[in-house]
Amino acid sequence: MDRRIVIVGFMGCGKTTVAEALARQFGCQAIDLDSFITERAGRSPAEIIREDGEPAFRAIETAALRDVLQAKKARVIALGGGAWTIEANRSMVAEHDCLSIWLDAPFELCWERIEVDKAVRPLAPGRERAFQLYEARRATYELTDLRVAVSASHIAEELANEIVQREVGADA
Ligand code: S3P
């Protein structure tokens, strides 16, 4: 099976590391959409959001996702936490027949990781705001093809293994 995989989930759920672990298992390339945006724009998503605002960032993000999907260079694509909440992005992922996977991590785990590196996530400046976003986004994360429950004891390789096992079933 060679269907491409899009990893989604809240900030701090481990999208990038799981995408990399999956790519190692497949022997293929992974792309992190935020890193792709940073290379292309010469500014990180956090810098773009702070300097130009969230709507400007979302437009850049959608254009970047379109290009990554069209280029077909990477089999595994890790999105930023808000990308999946945009309907146009979900439609593009579906049009490209990618398998979408939600890393469903408990809020406390995400927050622990967000808190240590707050400057990187301007949309979650405090615990309360982060929790509101976490709750508000769950309904759209539910729209993915597969939900993978993440806990603090999971390492990325274990989650990648689980995805490989379940992906075979999902694709059958
Ligand atoms: C965002 C998540 C970030 C980054 C940007 C916006 C969000 O990515 O794309 O700060 O809206 O949840 P991570 O999920 O990798 O932190």
CSV table of N, CA and C and ligand atoms in Angstrom, one decimal:
chain,number,residue,atom,x,y,z
A,1,MET,N,0.8,-1.2,0.0
A,1,MET,CA,0.0,0.0,0.0
A,1,MET,C,0.9,1.2,0.0
A,2,ASP,N,0.5,2.2,-0.8
A,2,ASP,CA,1.4,3.4,-0.9
A,2,ASP,C,0.6,4.7,-0.8
A,3,ARG,N,-0.5,4.6,0.0
A,3,ARG,CA,-1.3,5.8,0.2
A,3,ARG,C,-0.5,6.8,1.1
A,4,ARG,N,-0.6,8.0,0.8
A,4,ARG,CA,0.1,9.0,1.6
A,4,ARG,C,-0.6,9.2,2.9
A,5,ILE,N,0.1,9.6,3.9
A,5,ILE,CA,-0.4,9.8,5.3
A,5,ILE,C,-0.3,11.2,5.7
A,6,VAL,N,-1.3,11.8,6.3
A,6,VAL,CA,-1.3,13.1,6.8
A,6,VAL,C,-1.5,13.0,8.3
A,7,ILE,N,-0.6,13.5,9.1
A,7,ILE,CA,-0.7,13.4,10.6
A,7,ILE,C,-1.2,14.7,11.1
A,8,VAL,N,-2.3,14.6,11.9
A,8,VAL,CA,-2.9,15.8,12.5
A,8,VAL,C,-3.0,15.7,14.0
A,9,GLY,N,-3.3,16.8,14.7
A,9,GLY,CA,-3.5,16.7,16.1
A,9,GLY,C,-3.1,18.0,16.8
A,10,PHE,N,-3.4,18.2,18.0
A,10,PHE,CA,-3.2,19.4,18.7
A,10,PHE,C,-1.7,19.7,18.9
A,11,MET,N,-1.3,21.0,19.1
A,11,MET,CA,0.0,21.4,19.4
A,11,MET,C,0.6,20.5,20.5
A,12,GLY,N,1.8,20.0,20.3
A,12,GLY,CA,2.4,19.2,21.3
A,12,GLY,C,2.0,17.7,21.4
A,13,CYS,N,1.2,17.3,20.5
A,13,CYS,CA,0.8,15.8,20.5
A,13,CYS,C,1.9,14.9,20.0
A,14,GLY,N,2.9,15.5,19.3
A,14,GLY,CA,4.0,14.6,18.8
A,14,GLY,C,3.9,14.3,17.3
A,15,LYS,N,3.2,15.2,16.5
A,15,LYS,CA,3.1,14.9,15.1
A,15,LYS,C,4.4,14.8,14.3
A,16,THR,N,5.3,15.7,14.6
A,16,THR,CA,6.6,15.7,13.8
A,16,THR,C,7.4,14.4,14.1
A,17,THR,N,7.5,14.0,15.4
A,17,THR,CA,8.3,12.9,15.7
A,17,THR,C,7.7,11.6,15.3
A,18,VAL,N,6.3,11.5,15.3
A,18,VAL,CA,5.7,10.3,14.8
A,18,VAL,C,5.8,10.2,13.3
A,19,ALA,N,5.7,11.4,12.6
A,19,ALA,CA,5.8,11.4,11.2
A,19,ALA,C,7.2,10.9,10.8
A,20,GLU,N,8.2,11.3,11.5
A,20,GLU,CA,9.6,10.9,11.2
A,20,GLU,C,9.8,9.4,11.5
A,21,ALA,N,9.2,8.9,12.6
A,21,ALA,CA,9.3,7.5,12.9
A,21,ALA,C,8.6,6.6,11.8
A,22,LEU,N,7.4,7.1,11.4
A,22,LEU,CA,6.7,6.4,10.3
A,22,LEU,C,7.5,6.4,9.0
A,23,ALA,N,8.1,7.5,8.7
A,23,ALA,CA,8.9,7.6,7.5
A,23,ALA,C,10.1,6.6,7.5
A,24,ARG,N,10.7,6.5,8.7
A,24,ARG,CA,11.8,5.6,8.9
A,24,ARG,C,11.3,4.1,8.6
A,25,GLN,N,10.1,3.8,9.2
A,25,GLN,CA,9.6,2.5,8.9
A,25,GLN,C,9.3,2.2,7.5
A,26,PHE,N,8.8,3.2,6.8
A,26,PHE,CA,8.5,3.0,5.4
A,26,PHE,C,9.7,3.2,4.5
A,27,GLY,N,10.8,3.7,5.0
A,27,GLY,CA,12.0,4.0,4.2
A,27,GLY,C,11.6,5.1,3.2
A,28,CYS,N,10.8,6.1,3.6
A,28,CYS,CA,10.4,7.2,2.7
A,28,CYS,C,10.7,8.5,3.4
A,29,GLN,N,10.2,9.6,2.7
A,29,GLN,CA,10.5,10.9,3.2
A,29,GLN,C,9.2,11.4,4.0
A,30,ALA,N,9.5,12.2,5.1
A,30,ALA,CA,8.5,12.9,5.8
A,30,ALA,C,8.7,14.4,5.6
A,31,ILE,N,7.6,15.1,5.6
A,31,ILE,CA,7.6,16.6,5.5
A,31,ILE,C,6.8,17.1,6.7
A,32,ASP,N,7.4,18.1,7.3
A,32,ASP,CA,6.7,18.8,8.4
A,32,ASP,C,6.3,20.1,7.8
A,33,LEU,N,5.0,20.3,7.7
A,33,LEU,CA,4.5,21.5,7.0
A,33,LEU,C,5.0,22.8,7.6
A,34,ASP,N,5.1,22.9,8.9
A,34,ASP,CA,5.6,24.1,9.6
A,34,ASP,C,7.1,24.4,9.1
A,35,SER,N,7.9,23.3,9.0
A,35,SER,CA,9.3,23.5,8.6
A,35,SER,C,9.4,23.9,7.2
A,36,PHE,N,8.5,23.3,6.3
A,36,PHE,CA,8.4,23.7,4.9
A,36,PHE,C,8.1,25.2,4.8
A,37,ILE,N,7.1,25.6,5.6
A,37,ILE,CA,6.7,27.0,5.6
A,37,ILE,C,7.9,27.9,6.0
A,38,THR,N,8.6,27.5,7.0
A,38,THR,CA,9.8,28.2,7.5
A,38,THR,C,10.8,28.4,6.5
A,39,GLU,N,11.1,27.3,5.8
A,39,GLU,CA,12.2,27.3,4.7
A,39,GLU,C,11.7,28.3,3.6
A,40,ARG,N,10.5,28.1,3.2
A,40,ARG,CA,10.0,28.9,2.1
A,40,ARG,C,9.8,30.4,2.4
A,41,ALA,N,9.3,30.7,3.6
A,41,ALA,CA,9.0,32.1,3.9
A,41,ALA,C,10.2,32.8,4.6
A,42,GLY,N,11.1,32.0,5.0
A,42,GLY,CA,12.2,32.6,5.8
A,42,GLY,C,11.8,33.1,7.2
A,43,ARG,N,10.6,32.7,7.6
A,43,ARG,CA,10.1,33.0,8.9
A,43,ARG,C,9.3,31.8,9.4
A,44,SER,N,9.3,31.6,10.7
A,44,SER,CA,8.6,30.5,11.3
A,44,SER,C,7.1,30.8,11.4
A,45,PRO,N,6.2,29.8,11.5
A,45,PRO,CA,4.8,30.1,11.7
A,45,PRO,C,4.6,31.1,12.8
A,46,ALA,N,5.3,30.9,13.9
A,46,ALA,CA,5.2,31.8,15.1
A,46,ALA,C,5.5,33.2,14.7
A,47,GLU,N,6.6,33.4,14.0
A,47,GLU,CA,6.9,34.8,13.5
A,47,GLU,C,5.9,35.3,12.6
A,48,ILE,N,5.4,34.5,11.7
A,48,ILE,CA,4.4,35.0,10.7
A,48,ILE,C,3.1,35.4,11.5
A,49,ILE,N,2.7,34.6,12.4
A,49,ILE,CA,1.5,34.9,13.2
A,49,ILE,C,1.6,36.2,14.0
A,50,ARG,N,2.8,36.3,14.6
A,50,ARG,CA,3.0,37.5,15.4
A,50,ARG,C,3.1,38.8,14.6
A,51,GLU,N,3.8,38.6,13.4
A,51,GLU,CA,4.0,39.8,12.6
A,51,GLU,C,2.8,40.2,11.7
A,52,ASP,N,2.2,39.1,11.1
A,52,ASP,CA,1.2,39.4,10.1
A,52,ASP,C,-0.2,39.0,10.5
A,53,GLY,N,-0.3,38.2,11.6
A,53,GLY,CA,-1.6,37.8,12.1
A,53,GLY,C,-2.0,36.4,11.6
A,54,GLU,N,-2.9,35.8,12.3
A,54,GLU,CA,-3.3,34.4,12.0
A,54,GLU,C,-3.9,34.2,10.6
A,55,PRO,N,-4.8,35.1,10.2
A,55,PRO,CA,-5.4,34.9,8.8
A,55,PRO,C,-4.3,34.8,7.7
A,56,ALA,N,-3.3,35.7,7.8
A,56,ALA,CA,-2.2,35.7,6.8
A,56,ALA,C,-1.5,34.4,6.9
A,57,PHE,N,-1.2,33.9,8.1
A,57,PHE,CA,-0.5,32.6,8.3
A,57,PHE,C,-1.4,31.5,7.7
A,58,ARG,N,-2.7,31.5,7.9
A,58,ARG,CA,-3.5,30.4,7.3
A,58,ARG,C,-3.5,30.4,5.8
A,59,ALA,N,-3.4,31.6,5.2
A,59,ALA,CA,-3.3,31.6,3.7
A,59,ALA,C,-2.0,31.0,3.2
A,60,ILE,N,-0.9,31.3,3.9
A,60,ILE,CA,0.4,30.8,3.6
A,60,ILE,C,0.4,29.2,3.8
A,61,GLU,N,-0.2,28.8,4.9
A,61,GLU,CA,-0.3,27.4,5.3
A,61,GLU,C,-1.0,26.6,4.2
A,62,THR,N,-2.2,27.2,3.7
A,62,THR,CA,-3.0,26.5,2.7
A,62,THR,C,-2.2,26.4,1.4
A,63,ALA,N,-1.5,27.4,1.0
A,63,ALA,CA,-0.7,27.4,-0.2
A,63,ALA,C,0.4,26.4,-0.1
A,64,ALA,N,1.0,26.3,1.1
A,64,ALA,CA,2.1,25.4,1.3
A,64,ALA,C,1.6,23.9,1.3
A,65,LEU,N,0.5,23.7,1.9
A,65,LEU,CA,-0.1,22.3,1.9
A,65,LEU,C,-0.4,21.9,0.4
A,66,ARG,N,-1.0,22.9,-0.3
A,66,ARG,CA,-1.3,22.6,-1.7
A,66,ARG,C,-0.1,22.1,-2.5
A,67,ASP,N,1.0,22.9,-2.3
A,67,ASP,CA,2.2,22.6,-3.0
A,67,ASP,C,2.9,21.2,-2.6
A,68,VAL,N,2.8,21.0,-1.3
A,68,VAL,CA,3.4,19.7,-0.8
A,68,VAL,C,2.6,18.5,-1.3
A,69,LEU,N,1.2,18.7,-1.3
A,69,LEU,CA,0.4,17.6,-1.8
A,69,LEU,C,0.6,17.4,-3.3
A,70,GLN,N,0.8,18.5,-4.0
A,70,GLN,CA,1.0,18.3,-5.5
A,70,GLN,C,2.3,17.8,-5.8
A,71,ALA,N,3.3,18.1,-5.0
A,71,ALA,CA,4.7,17.7,-5.4
A,71,ALA,C,4.9,16.2,-5.2
A,72,LYS,N,4.1,15.6,-4.3
A,72,LYS,CA,4.1,14.2,-4.0
A,72,LYS,C,5.5,13.6,-3.7
A,73,LYS,N,6.3,14.5,-3.0
A,73,LYS,CA,7.7,14.0,-2.7
A,73,LYS,C,7.7,13.2,-1.4
A,74,ALA,N,6.8,13.5,-0.5
A,74,ALA,CA,6.8,12.9,0.8
A,74,ALA,C,5.6,12.0,1.0
A,75,ARG,N,5.8,10.8,1.6
A,75,ARG,CA,4.7,9.9,1.8
A,75,ARG,C,4.0,10.3,3.1
A,76,VAL,N,4.7,10.9,4.0
A,76,VAL,CA,4.2,11.3,5.3
A,76,VAL,C,4.3,12.8,5.5
A,77,ILE,N,3.1,13.4,5.8
A,77,ILE,CA,3.1,14.8,6.0
A,77,ILE,C,2.5,15.2,7.4
A,78,ALA,N,3.3,15.9,8.2
A,78,ALA,CA,2.8,16.3,9.5
A,78,ALA,C,2.3,17.8,9.3
A,79,LEU,N,1.1,18.0,9.7
A,79,LEU,CA,0.5,19.3,9.6
A,79,LEU,C,0.7,20.1,10.9
A,80,GLY,N,0.6,21.4,10.8
A,80,GLY,CA,0.6,22.2,12.1
A,80,GLY,C,-0.8,21.9,12.7
A,81,GLY,N,-0.9,22.2,14.0
A,81,GLY,CA,-2.1,21.9,14.7
A,81,GLY,C,-3.4,22.5,14.3
A,82,GLY,N,-3.3,23.6,13.6
A,82,GLY,CA,-4.5,24.3,13.2
A,82,GLY,C,-4.9,24.0,11.7
A,83,ALA,N,-4.0,23.4,11.0
A,83,ALA,CA,-4.2,23.2,9.5
A,83,ALA,C,-5.5,22.4,9.2
A,84,TRP,N,-5.7,21.3,10.0
A,84,TRP,CA,-6.8,20.4,9.8
A,84,TRP,C,-8.2,21.1,10.1
A,85,THR,N,-8.1,22.2,10.8
A,85,THR,CA,-9.4,22.8,11.2
A,85,THR,C,-9.9,23.7,10.0
A,86,ILE,N,-9.1,23.8,9.0
A,86,ILE,CA,-9.6,24.6,7.8
A,86,ILE,C,-10.2,23.7,6.8
A,87,GLU,N,-11.4,24.0,6.4
A,87,GLU,CA,-12.1,23.1,5.5
A,87,GLU,C,-11.4,22.9,4.2
A,88,ALA,N,-10.9,24.0,3.6
A,88,ALA,CA,-10.2,23.9,2.3
A,88,ALA,C,-9.0,22.9,2.4
A,89,ASN,N,-8.4,22.9,3.6
A,89,ASN,CA,-7.2,22.0,3.7
A,89,ASN,C,-7.7,20.5,3.8
A,90,ARG,N,-8.8,20.3,4.6
A,90,ARG,CA,-9.3,18.9,4.7
A,90,ARG,C,-9.8,18.4,3.3
A,91,SER,N,-10.4,19.3,2.5
A,91,SER,CA,-10.8,18.9,1.1
A,91,SER,C,-9.6,18.5,0.3
A,92,MET,N,-8.5,19.3,0.4
A,92,MET,CA,-7.4,19.0,-0.4
A,92,MET,C,-6.8,17.6,-0.1
A,93,VAL,N,-6.7,17.4,1.2
A,93,VAL,CA,-6.2,16.1,1.7
A,93,VAL,C,-7.0,15.0,1.2
A,94,ALA,N,-8.4,15.2,1.2
A,94,ALA,CA,-9.3,14.1,0.6
A,94,ALA,C,-9.1,14.0,-0.9
A,95,GLU,N,-9.0,15.1,-1.6
A,95,GLU,CA,-8.8,15.0,-3.0
A,95,GLU,C,-7.6,14.3,-3.4
A,96,HIS,N,-6.6,14.4,-2.6
A,96,HIS,CA,-5.3,13.7,-2.9
A,96,HIS,C,-5.3,12.3,-2.3
A,97,ASP,N,-6.4,11.8,-1.8
A,97,ASP,CA,-6.6,10.5,-1.3
A,97,ASP,C,-5.6,10.1,-0.2
A,98,CYS,N,-5.3,11.1,0.6
A,98,CYS,CA,-4.4,10.8,1.7
A,98,CYS,C,-5.1,10.2,2.9
A,99,LEU,N,-4.5,9.3,3.7
A,99,LEU,CA,-5.1,8.8,4.9
A,99,LEU,C,-4.8,9.8,6.0
A,100,SER,N,-5.8,10.3,6.7
A,100,SER,CA,-5.6,11.3,7.7
A,100,SER,C,-5.6,10.6,9.1
A,101,ILE,N,-4.6,10.9,9.9
A,101,ILE,CA,-4.5,10.2,11.2
A,101,ILE,C,-4.4,11.3,12.3
A,102,TRP,N,-5.2,11.2,13.3
A,102,TRP,CA,-5.3,12.1,14.4
A,102,TRP,C,-4.5,11.5,15.6
A,103,LEU,N,-3.5,12.2,16.1
A,103,LEU,CA,-2.8,11.8,17.3
A,103,LEU,C,-3.6,12.4,18.4
A,104,ASP,N,-4.3,11.7,19.1
A,104,ASP,CA,-5.2,12.2,20.2
A,104,ASP,C,-4.5,12.1,21.5
A,105,ALA,N,-3.8,13.1,21.9
A,105,ALA,CA,-3.1,13.2,23.2
A,105,ALA,C,-3.9,13.9,24.2
A,106,PRO,N,-3.8,13.5,25.5
A,106,PRO,CA,-4.5,14.3,26.5
A,106,PRO,C,-4.0,15.7,26.6
A,107,PHE,N,-4.9,16.6,27.0
A,107,PHE,CA,-4.5,18.0,27.1
A,107,PHE,C,-3.3,18.2,27.9
A,108,GLU,N,-3.2,17.6,29.1
A,108,GLU,CA,-2.1,17.8,30.0
A,108,GLU,C,-0.7,17.5,29.3
A,109,LEU,N,-0.7,16.5,28.5
A,109,LEU,CA,0.5,16.1,27.9
A,109,LEU,C,0.9,17.2,26.8
A,110,CYS,N,-0.1,17.6,26.1
A,110,CYS,CA,0.2,18.7,25.1
A,110,CYS,C,0.6,20.0,25.8
A,111,TRP,N,-0.1,20.3,26.9
A,111,TRP,CA,0.3,21.6,27.6
A,111,TRP,C,1.7,21.5,28.2
A,112,GLU,N,2.1,20.4,28.7
A,112,GLU,CA,3.4,20.3,29.3
A,112,GLU,C,4.5,20.6,28.2
A,113,ARG,N,4.2,20.2,27.0
A,113,ARG,CA,5.2,20.4,25.9
A,113,ARG,C,5.1,21.8,25.4
A,114,ILE,N,3.8,22.4,25.3
A,114,ILE,CA,3.6,23.7,24.8
A,114,ILE,C,4.3,24.7,25.8
A,115,GLU,N,4.1,24.4,27.1
A,115,GLU,CA,4.6,25.3,28.1
A,115,GLU,C,6.1,25.6,28.1
A,116,VAL,N,6.8,24.5,27.8
A,116,VAL,CA,8.3,24.7,27.9
A,116,VAL,C,8.8,25.5,26.7
A,117,ASP,N,8.0,25.6,25.7
A,117,ASP,CA,8.5,26.3,24.5
A,117,ASP,C,7.4,27.3,24.0
A,118,LYS,N,6.9,28.1,24.9
A,118,LYS,CA,5.7,28.9,24.6
A,118,LYS,C,5.9,29.9,23.4
A,119,ALA,N,7.1,30.4,23.2
A,119,ALA,CA,7.4,31.3,22.1
A,119,ALA,C,7.0,30.7,20.8
A,120,VAL,N,7.1,29.4,20.7
A,120,VAL,CA,6.8,28.7,19.4
A,120,VAL,C,5.4,28.7,19.1
A,121,ARG,N,4.5,28.8,20.1
A,121,ARG,CA,3.1,28.7,19.9
A,121,ARG,C,2.3,29.9,20.3
A,122,PRO,N,2.3,31.0,19.5
A,122,PRO,CA,1.6,32.2,19.9
A,122,PRO,C,0.1,32.1,20.1
A,123,LEU,N,-0.5,31.0,19.5
A,123,LEU,CA,-1.9,30.9,19.6
A,123,LEU,C,-2.3,30.2,20.9
A,124,ALA,N,-1.3,29.7,21.7
A,124,ALA,CA,-1.6,29.1,23.0
A,124,ALA,C,-0.7,29.7,24.1
A,125,PRO,N,-1.0,31.0,24.3
A,125,PRO,CA,-0.1,31.7,25.2
A,125,PRO,C,-0.3,31.4,26.7
A,126,GLY,N,-1.4,30.8,27.0
A,126,GLY,CA,-1.7,30.4,28.4
A,126,GLY,C,-2.5,29.2,28.4
A,127,ARG,N,-2.6,28.5,29.6
A,127,ARG,CA,-3.2,27.3,29.7
A,127,ARG,C,-4.7,27.3,29.4
A,128,GLU,N,-5.4,28.4,29.8
A,128,GLU,CA,-6.8,28.5,29.6
A,128,GLU,C,-7.2,28.6,28.1
A,129,ARG,N,-6.4,29.5,27.4
A,129,ARG,CA,-6.6,29.6,25.9
A,129,ARG,C,-6.3,28.3,25.2
A,130,ALA,N,-5.2,27.7,25.6
A,130,ALA,CA,-4.9,26.4,25.0
A,130,ALA,C,-6.0,25.4,25.2
A,131,PHE,N,-6.5,25.3,26.4
A,131,PHE,CA,-7.6,24.3,26.6
A,131,PHE,C,-8.8,24.6,25.8
A,132,GLN,N,-9.2,25.9,25.7
A,132,GLN,CA,-10.4,26.3,24.9
A,132,GLN,C,-10.2,25.8,23.4
A,133,LEU,N,-9.0,26.1,22.9
A,133,LEU,CA,-8.7,25.6,21.5
A,133,LEU,C,-8.7,24.1,21.4
A,134,TYR,N,-8.1,23.5,22.4
A,134,TYR,CA,-8.0,22.0,22.4
A,134,TYR,C,-9.5,21.4,22.3
A,135,GLU,N,-10.3,21.9,23.1
A,135,GLU,CA,-11.7,21.5,23.2
A,135,GLU,C,-12.5,21.8,21.9
A,136,ALA,N,-12.3,23.0,21.4
A,136,ALA,CA,-13.0,23.5,20.2
A,136,ALA,C,-12.6,22.7,19.0
A,137,ARG,N,-11.3,22.2,18.9
A,137,ARG,CA,-10.8,21.5,17.7
A,137,ARG,C,-11.1,20.1,17.7
A,138,ARG,N,-11.5,19.5,18.8
A,138,ARG,CA,-11.7,18.0,18.8
A,138,ARG,C,-12.7,17.5,17.7
A,139,ALA,N,-13.8,18.3,17.6
A,139,ALA,CA,-14.8,17.9,16.6
A,139,ALA,C,-14.3,17.8,15.2
A,140,THR,N,-13.3,18.7,14.8
A,140,THR,CA,-12.8,18.5,13.5
A,140,THR,C,-11.7,17.4,13.4
A,141,TYR,N,-11.0,17.3,14.5
A,141,TYR,CA,-10.0,16.2,14.5
A,141,TYR,C,-10.7,14.8,14.4
A,142,GLU,N,-12.0,14.8,14.9
A,142,GLU,CA,-12.8,13.5,14.8
A,142,GLU,C,-13.0,13.2,13.3
A,143,LEU,N,-12.9,14.1,12.4
A,143,LEU,CA,-13.2,13.9,11.0
A,143,LEU,C,-12.1,13.1,10.3
A,144,THR,N,-11.0,12.8,11.0
A,144,THR,CA,-9.9,12.1,10.3
A,144,THR,C,-10.3,10.6,10.1
A,145,ASP,N,-9.5,9.9,9.3
A,145,ASP,CA,-9.8,8.5,9.0
A,145,ASP,C,-9.5,7.6,10.2
A,146,LEU,N,-8.4,7.9,10.9
A,146,LEU,CA,-8.0,7.1,12.0
A,146,LEU,C,-7.6,7.9,13.2
A,147,ARG,N,-8.0,7.4,14.4
A,147,ARG,CA,-7.7,8.1,15.7
A,147,ARG,C,-6.7,7.2,16.4
A,148,VAL,N,-5.6,7.8,16.8
A,148,VAL,CA,-4.6,7.0,17.5
A,148,VAL,C,-4.4,7.7,18.9
A,149,ALA,N,-4.7,6.9,20.0
A,149,ALA,CA,-4.6,7.5,21.3
A,149,ALA,C,-3.2,7.5,21.7
A,150,VAL,N,-2.8,8.7,22.2
A,150,VAL,CA,-1.4,8.9,22.6
A,150,VAL,C,-1.3,9.1,24.1
A,151,SER,N,-0.3,8.5,24.8
A,151,SER,CA,-0.2,8.7,26.2
A,151,SER,C,1.3,9.1,26.5
A,152,ALA,N,1.6,9.6,27.7
A,152,ALA,CA,2.9,10.1,28.0
A,152,ALA,C,4.0,8.9,27.8
A,153,SER,N,3.5,7.7,28.0
A,153,SER,CA,4.5,6.6,28.0
A,153,SER,C,4.8,6.1,26.6
A,154,HIS,N,4.0,6.5,25.6
A,154,HIS,CA,4.2,6.1,24.3
A,154,HIS,C,5.5,6.7,23.7
A,155,ILE,N,6.3,5.9,23.0
A,155,ILE,CA,7.4,6.5,22.3
A,155,ILE,C,6.9,6.5,20.8
A,156,ALA,N,7.5,7.4,20.0
A,156,ALA,CA,7.1,7.6,18.6
A,156,ALA,C,7.1,6.3,17.8
A,157,GLU,N,8.1,5.5,18.1
A,157,GLU,CA,8.2,4.3,17.3
A,157,GLU,C,7.1,3.3,17.5
A,158,GLU,N,6.6,3.3,18.8
A,158,GLU,CA,5.4,2.5,19.1
A,158,GLU,C,4.2,2.9,18.4
A,159,LEU,N,4.0,4.3,18.4
A,159,LEU,CA,2.9,4.8,17.7
A,159,LEU,C,2.9,4.6,16.2
A,160,ALA,N,4.1,4.7,15.7
A,160,ALA,CA,4.3,4.4,14.3
A,160,ALA,C,4.0,3.0,13.9
A,161,ASN,N,4.4,2.1,14.8
A,161,ASN,CA,4.1,0.6,14.6
A,161,ASN,C,2.6,0.4,14.6
A,162,GLU,N,1.9,1.1,15.6
A,162,GLU,CA,0.5,0.9,15.7
A,162,GLU,C,-0.2,1.4,14.4
A,163,ILE,N,0.3,2.5,13.9
A,163,ILE,CA,-0.3,3.1,12.7
A,163,ILE,C,-0.1,2.2,11.5
A,164,VAL,N,1.1,1.6,11.4
A,164,VAL,CA,1.4,0.7,10.3
A,164,VAL,C,0.4,-0.5,10.3
A,165,GLN,N,0.2,-1.1,11.5
A,165,GLN,CA,-0.7,-2.2,11.7
A,165,GLN,C,-2.1,-1.8,11.3
A,166,ARG,N,-2.6,-0.7,11.8
A,166,ARG,CA,-4.0,-0.3,11.6
A,166,ARG,C,-4.2,0.3,10.2
A,167,GLU,N,-3.2,0.8,9.6
A,167,GLU,CA,-3.3,1.4,8.3
A,167,GLU,C,-3.6,0.4,7.3
A,168,VAL,N,-3.0,-0.8,7.5
A,168,VAL,CA,-3.3,-1.9,6.6
A,168,VAL,C,-4.8,-2.3,6.6
A,169,GLY,N,-5.4,-2.3,7.8
A,169,GLY,CA,-6.8,-2.6,7.9
A,169,GLY,C,-7.6,-1.4,7.3
A,170,ALA,N,-7.2,-0.2,7.5
A,170,ALA,CA,-8.0,0.9,7.0
A,170,ALA,C,-8.0,1.0,5.5
A,171,ASP,N,-6.9,0.5,4.9
A,171,ASP,CA,-6.8,0.6,3.5
A,171,ASP,C,-7.3,-0.6,2.7
A,172,ALA,N,-7.7,-1.7,3.5
A,172,ALA,CA,-8.1,-2.9,2.8
A,172,ALA,C,-9.5,-2.7,2.1
B,1,S3P,C1,-0.7,26.1,15.2
B,1,S3P,C2,0.2,25.1,15.5
B,1,S3P,C3,1.6,25.2,15.2
B,1,S3P,C4,1.9,26.2,14.1
B,1,S3P,C5,1.2,27.4,14.4
B,1,S3P,C6,-0.3,27.3,14.5
B,1,S3P,C7,-2.1,25.9,15.6
B,1,S3P,O1,2.1,23.9,14.9
B,1,S3P,O2,1.4,25.6,12.9
B,1,S3P,O3,1.8,28.0,15.5
B,1,S3P,O4,-3.0,26.7,15.2
B,1,S3P,O5,-2.4,24.9,16.3
B,1,S3P,P1,2.3,22.6,15.9
B,1,S3P,O6,1.0,22.0,16.0
B,1,S3P,O7,3.3,21.8,15.3
B,1,S3P,O8,2.7,23.2,17.2
